[in-house]
Short mmCIF file of C-alpha atoms in Angstrom, two decimals:
data_model
loop_
_atom_site.label_atom_id
_atom_site.label_comp_id
_atom_site.label_asym_id
_atom_site.label_seq_id
_atom_site.Cartn_x
_atom_site.Cartn_y
_atom_site.Cartn_z
CA MET A 94 18.70 10.61 -18.07
CA ALA A 95 18.72 12.79 -21.12
CA ALA A 96 15.41 11.40 -22.18
CA LEU A 97 13.58 12.16 -18.92
CA PRO A 98 12.85 15.86 -19.88
CA MET A 99 11.27 14.54 -23.10
CA ALA A 100 9.49 12.03 -21.49
CA ALA A 101 8.09 14.44 -18.94
CA PRO A 102 4.60 15.03 -20.29
CA TRP A 103 3.95 11.15 -20.87
CA LEU A 104 5.36 10.50 -17.33
CA ALA A 105 2.88 12.91 -15.73
CA LEU A 106 -0.02 10.94 -16.94
CA ALA A 107 0.89 7.95 -14.76
CA PRO A 108 -1.71 6.96 -12.27
CA ARG A 109 -1.72 8.77 -8.93
CA GLY A 110 -0.82 7.09 -5.67
CA ASP A 111 -2.68 6.89 -2.49
CA GLY A 112 0.03 8.19 -0.20
CA HIS A 113 1.26 4.90 1.14
CA GLY A 114 4.79 4.38 2.12
CA VAL A 115 7.44 3.40 -0.61
CA LEU A 116 11.00 2.46 0.50
CA VAL A 117 13.50 2.77 -2.33
CA LEU A 118 16.62 0.59 -1.85
CA PRO A 119 19.75 1.33 -3.91
CA GLY A 120 21.99 -1.06 -5.85
CA PHE A 121 25.37 -2.55 -5.01
CA VAL A 122 27.70 0.37 -3.81
CA ALA A 123 25.19 2.93 -4.49
CA ASN A 124 23.34 5.06 -1.93
CA ASP A 125 20.18 7.39 -1.60
CA ASN A 126 21.53 9.77 -4.32
CA ALA A 127 21.09 7.19 -7.01
CA THR A 128 17.49 6.97 -6.47
CA ALA A 129 16.57 10.64 -5.64
CA ALA A 130 15.22 11.39 -9.01
CA LEU A 131 13.04 8.39 -8.84
CA ARG A 132 11.70 9.12 -5.43
CA ARG A 133 11.08 12.82 -6.60
CA TYR A 134 9.02 11.71 -9.12
CA LEU A 135 6.91 9.13 -7.25
CA ARG A 136 6.17 11.68 -4.38
CA ALA A 137 4.88 14.17 -7.21
CA LEU A 138 2.44 11.45 -8.05
CA GLY A 139 1.28 11.11 -4.44
CA HIS A 140 3.44 8.25 -3.09
CA ASP A 141 5.31 8.79 0.24
CA ALA A 142 8.72 7.53 -1.29
CA ARG A 143 11.63 7.42 0.96
CA GLY A 144 15.28 6.22 0.86
CA TRP A 145 16.65 3.68 2.90
CA GLU A 146 19.18 5.86 4.85
CA LEU A 147 21.67 3.35 5.45
CA GLY A 148 24.56 4.82 3.33
CA ARG A 149 26.04 2.77 0.40
CA ASN A 150 24.75 -0.59 -0.22
CA PHE A 151 27.79 -2.98 0.78
CA GLY A 152 25.34 -5.76 1.30
CA ARG A 153 25.00 -7.22 5.02
CA ARG A 154 27.79 -4.95 5.88
CA SER A 155 25.16 -2.12 5.28
CA ILE A 156 22.08 -3.94 6.44
CA GLY A 157 23.41 -6.12 9.34
CA LEU A 158 23.79 -9.80 9.37
CA GLU A 159 20.05 -10.53 9.96
CA SER A 160 19.01 -7.45 7.93
CA GLU A 161 18.13 -5.72 11.40
CA ARG A 162 18.81 -2.20 10.12
CA LEU A 163 16.86 -2.65 7.16
CA LEU A 164 14.06 -4.26 9.21
CA GLU A 165 14.05 -1.37 11.45
CA ARG A 166 13.88 1.27 8.55
CA LEU A 167 10.85 -0.57 7.16
CA GLU A 168 8.90 -0.95 10.46
CA ALA A 169 9.55 2.83 10.93
CA LEU A 170 8.01 3.74 7.84
CA ARG A 171 5.12 1.40 8.26
CA ALA A 172 4.50 3.00 11.83
CA ALA A 173 4.83 6.36 10.35
CA THR A 174 2.14 5.78 7.60
CA GLY A 175 -0.03 3.27 9.25
CA ARG A 176 -0.10 0.92 6.28
CA PRO A 177 2.14 -1.93 4.67
CA VAL A 178 5.18 -0.53 2.58
CA SER A 179 5.73 -0.97 -0.96
CA LEU A 180 9.44 -1.96 -1.67
CA VAL A 181 11.14 -0.71 -4.79
CA GLY A 182 14.82 -2.14 -5.14
CA TRP A 183 17.41 -1.71 -7.87
CA SER A 184 19.98 -4.31 -8.58
CA LEU A 185 21.14 -5.80 -5.00
CA GLY A 186 18.15 -3.60 -3.49
CA GLY A 187 15.71 -5.69 -5.15
CA VAL A 188 17.29 -8.95 -3.80
CA MET A 189 17.11 -7.49 -0.58
CA ALA A 190 13.53 -6.39 -0.97
CA ARG A 191 12.52 -9.91 -1.94
CA GLN A 192 14.20 -11.27 1.50
CA LEU A 193 12.74 -8.62 3.38
CA ALA A 194 9.28 -9.53 2.28
CA ARG A 195 9.92 -12.95 3.42
CA ALA A 196 10.60 -12.09 6.62
CA VAL A 197 7.96 -9.83 7.41
CA PRO A 198 5.14 -10.20 4.68
CA ASP A 199 2.64 -8.47 6.73
CA ALA A 200 4.63 -5.39 6.51
CA VAL A 201 5.09 -5.18 2.76
CA ARG A 202 2.25 -4.13 0.23
CA GLN A 203 4.31 -5.17 -3.03
CA ILE A 204 7.73 -5.49 -4.43
CA VAL A 205 9.04 -4.00 -7.60
CA THR A 206 12.72 -4.93 -8.48
CA LEU A 207 14.76 -3.33 -11.06
CA GLY A 208 17.48 -5.58 -12.83
CA SER A 209 17.84 -7.57 -9.39
CA PRO A 210 19.49 -10.92 -9.83
CA PHE A 211 17.85 -12.91 -7.45
CA THR A 212 17.92 -16.42 -8.90
CA GLY A 213 20.31 -18.46 -11.33
CA ASN A 214 23.88 -18.64 -11.37
CA PRO A 215 25.20 -16.08 -8.92
CA TYR A 216 28.47 -15.80 -10.86
CA ALA A 217 26.60 -14.78 -14.01
CA SER A 218 27.49 -11.03 -13.30
CA SER A 219 30.45 -8.71 -14.46
CA ILE A 220 30.71 -7.82 -10.87
CA ALA A 221 30.55 -10.90 -8.95
CA ARG A 222 34.15 -10.85 -7.87
CA LEU A 223 34.16 -7.26 -6.95
CA TYR A 224 30.96 -7.79 -4.79
CA GLU A 225 32.81 -10.56 -2.90
CA ARG A 226 35.89 -8.23 -2.06
CA VAL A 227 33.67 -5.26 -1.09
CA SER A 228 30.85 -6.93 0.88
CA GLY A 229 33.03 -9.42 2.49
CA ASP A 230 30.48 -12.22 1.60
CA ARG A 231 31.31 -15.18 -0.58
CA ILE A 232 28.78 -15.74 -3.21
CA ASP A 233 29.08 -19.50 -2.91
CA ASP A 234 28.59 -19.59 0.83
CA VAL A 235 25.71 -21.26 2.67
CA PHE A 236 23.58 -18.16 3.31
CA VAL A 237 23.77 -16.97 -0.43
CA ALA A 238 23.00 -20.64 -1.66
CA ALA A 239 19.76 -20.66 0.66
CA MET A 240 18.61 -17.32 -0.44
CA LEU A 241 19.04 -18.26 -4.07
CA ALA A 242 16.85 -21.57 -3.39
CA GLU A 243 14.34 -19.72 -1.88
CA SER A 244 14.13 -17.16 -4.53
CA ARG A 245 13.03 -19.83 -7.07
CA THR A 246 9.63 -19.66 -5.58
CA PRO A 247 7.36 -16.56 -5.67
CA PRO A 248 7.42 -13.93 -2.59
CA PRO A 249 4.68 -14.00 -0.05
CA VAL A 250 3.40 -10.70 -1.60
CA PRO A 251 2.78 -9.53 -5.22
CA SER A 252 5.95 -8.92 -7.03
CA THR A 253 6.92 -7.37 -10.24
CA ALA A 254 10.35 -7.81 -11.93
CA ILE A 255 11.69 -5.10 -14.30
CA TYR A 256 14.48 -6.26 -16.43
CA SER A 257 16.40 -5.50 -19.75
CA HIS A 258 18.16 -7.88 -22.24
CA GLY A 259 20.78 -5.23 -22.68
CA ASP A 260 21.55 -4.99 -18.85
CA GLY A 261 25.28 -5.21 -19.24
CA ILE A 262 25.94 -6.16 -15.73
CA VAL A 263 23.88 -9.06 -14.63
CA ALA A 264 22.23 -12.03 -16.69
CA TRP A 265 18.78 -10.91 -17.39
CA ARG A 266 17.49 -14.43 -16.94
CA ASN A 267 18.44 -14.09 -13.43
CA CYS A 268 16.25 -11.17 -13.04
CA VAL A 269 12.83 -12.67 -13.82
CA GLU A 270 10.16 -13.76 -11.47
CA PRO A 271 8.69 -17.39 -11.47
CA VAL A 272 5.39 -17.57 -13.03
CA SER A 273 2.49 -17.40 -10.53
CA ALA A 274 -0.84 -15.53 -9.81
CA THR A 275 0.92 -12.76 -8.10
CA THR A 276 4.17 -12.20 -10.13
CA ASP A 277 4.72 -10.31 -13.19
CA ASN A 278 7.88 -9.28 -15.52
CA ILE A 279 8.20 -6.20 -17.48
CA ARG A 280 10.91 -5.79 -20.19
CA VAL A 281 12.26 -2.59 -20.96
CA ARG A 282 15.13 -1.34 -23.15
CA GLY A 283 18.11 0.17 -21.40
CA SER A 284 21.10 -0.56 -19.41
CA HIS A 285 21.69 -2.00 -15.78
CA VAL A 286 23.03 1.36 -14.49
CA GLY A 287 20.43 3.46 -16.31
CA LEU A 288 17.41 1.48 -14.88
CA PRO A 289 16.90 4.16 -11.77
CA PHE A 290 16.79 6.93 -14.78
CA ASN A 291 14.92 5.22 -17.39
CA PRO A 292 11.47 6.65 -18.41
CA ALA A 293 10.02 3.41 -19.16
CA VAL A 294 11.07 2.01 -15.66
CA TRP A 295 9.43 5.14 -13.92
CA PHE A 296 6.12 4.82 -15.68
CA ALA A 297 6.13 1.02 -14.83
CA VAL A 298 7.16 1.52 -11.22
CA ALA A 299 4.24 4.29 -10.90
CA ASP A 300 1.77 2.01 -12.62
CA ARG A 301 2.59 -0.80 -10.22
CA LEU A 302 2.54 1.32 -7.01
CA ALA A 303 -0.69 2.89 -8.08
CA LEU A 304 -2.51 -0.45 -7.73
CA PRO A 305 -4.96 -0.94 -4.77
CA GLU A 306 -3.52 -2.67 -2.10
CA ASP A 307 -6.25 -5.60 -2.25
CA ARG A 308 -6.61 -5.66 -6.08
CA TRP A 309 -3.12 -6.39 -7.69
CA THR A 310 -3.02 -7.16 -11.32
CA ARG A 311 -0.46 -7.81 -13.95
CA PHE A 312 0.94 -4.90 -16.09
CA ASP A 313 -1.19 -3.93 -19.14
CA ARG A 314 0.72 -4.16 -22.16
CA SER A 315 -2.06 -3.15 -24.70
CA GLY A 316 -2.37 0.05 -26.97
CA TRP A 317 0.64 2.41 -27.11
CA ARG A 318 2.40 0.35 -24.35
CA ARG A 319 3.43 -2.37 -26.78
CA SER A 320 5.82 0.01 -28.49
CA VAL A 321 7.72 0.98 -25.26
CA TYR A 322 7.57 -2.45 -23.54
CA PRO A 323 8.89 -5.41 -25.53
CA ALA A 324 7.34 -8.72 -25.10
CA ALA A 325 8.76 -10.28 -21.92
#
């Protein structure tokens, strides 16, 4: 957060948006307050960025057993803007974003995840047991196993995973998209909790969201970007 004022001139140079809807999903036990600064930045660049308005993220307790509350929020934003919606999800929010895109791919333009452990060993996290106690879900139940198996394949829409080797909460290897023509991985420096306030994350998210709907490309790491974004 302290780096954001110093990075402001650089962040202002990020590509502009086209006004399409962006739904930003918070991480586990976080709410829209945690993503408010990121959403303000995206709105300043021309995106219609909105919070999920479902309170704290307690997993299926918050979004419904069939994700019906989150689906309603997505459909409402698509109806308001008249276009598919981009999903930006931090941590557990990114896991939800990928599953949401699988359920209604026509409603989703692209996905950007921030430190989201959507694959690999679900217990490779320092808060795995806390998640089970708070959410009421068993990480090793049939639902989670099916979701993780599905996540080994690319989502049906373009998807970019932003992650850090210094995450400190989840295993970074569980946050990386499988290689395909419509997936990319962007490594940044920083902590898991700091991802929604990380200037390198903000710029990368803005870069991804500014891509034309029908011309998605991977993140450009040439020039000065090499010094900011380590090799993935």
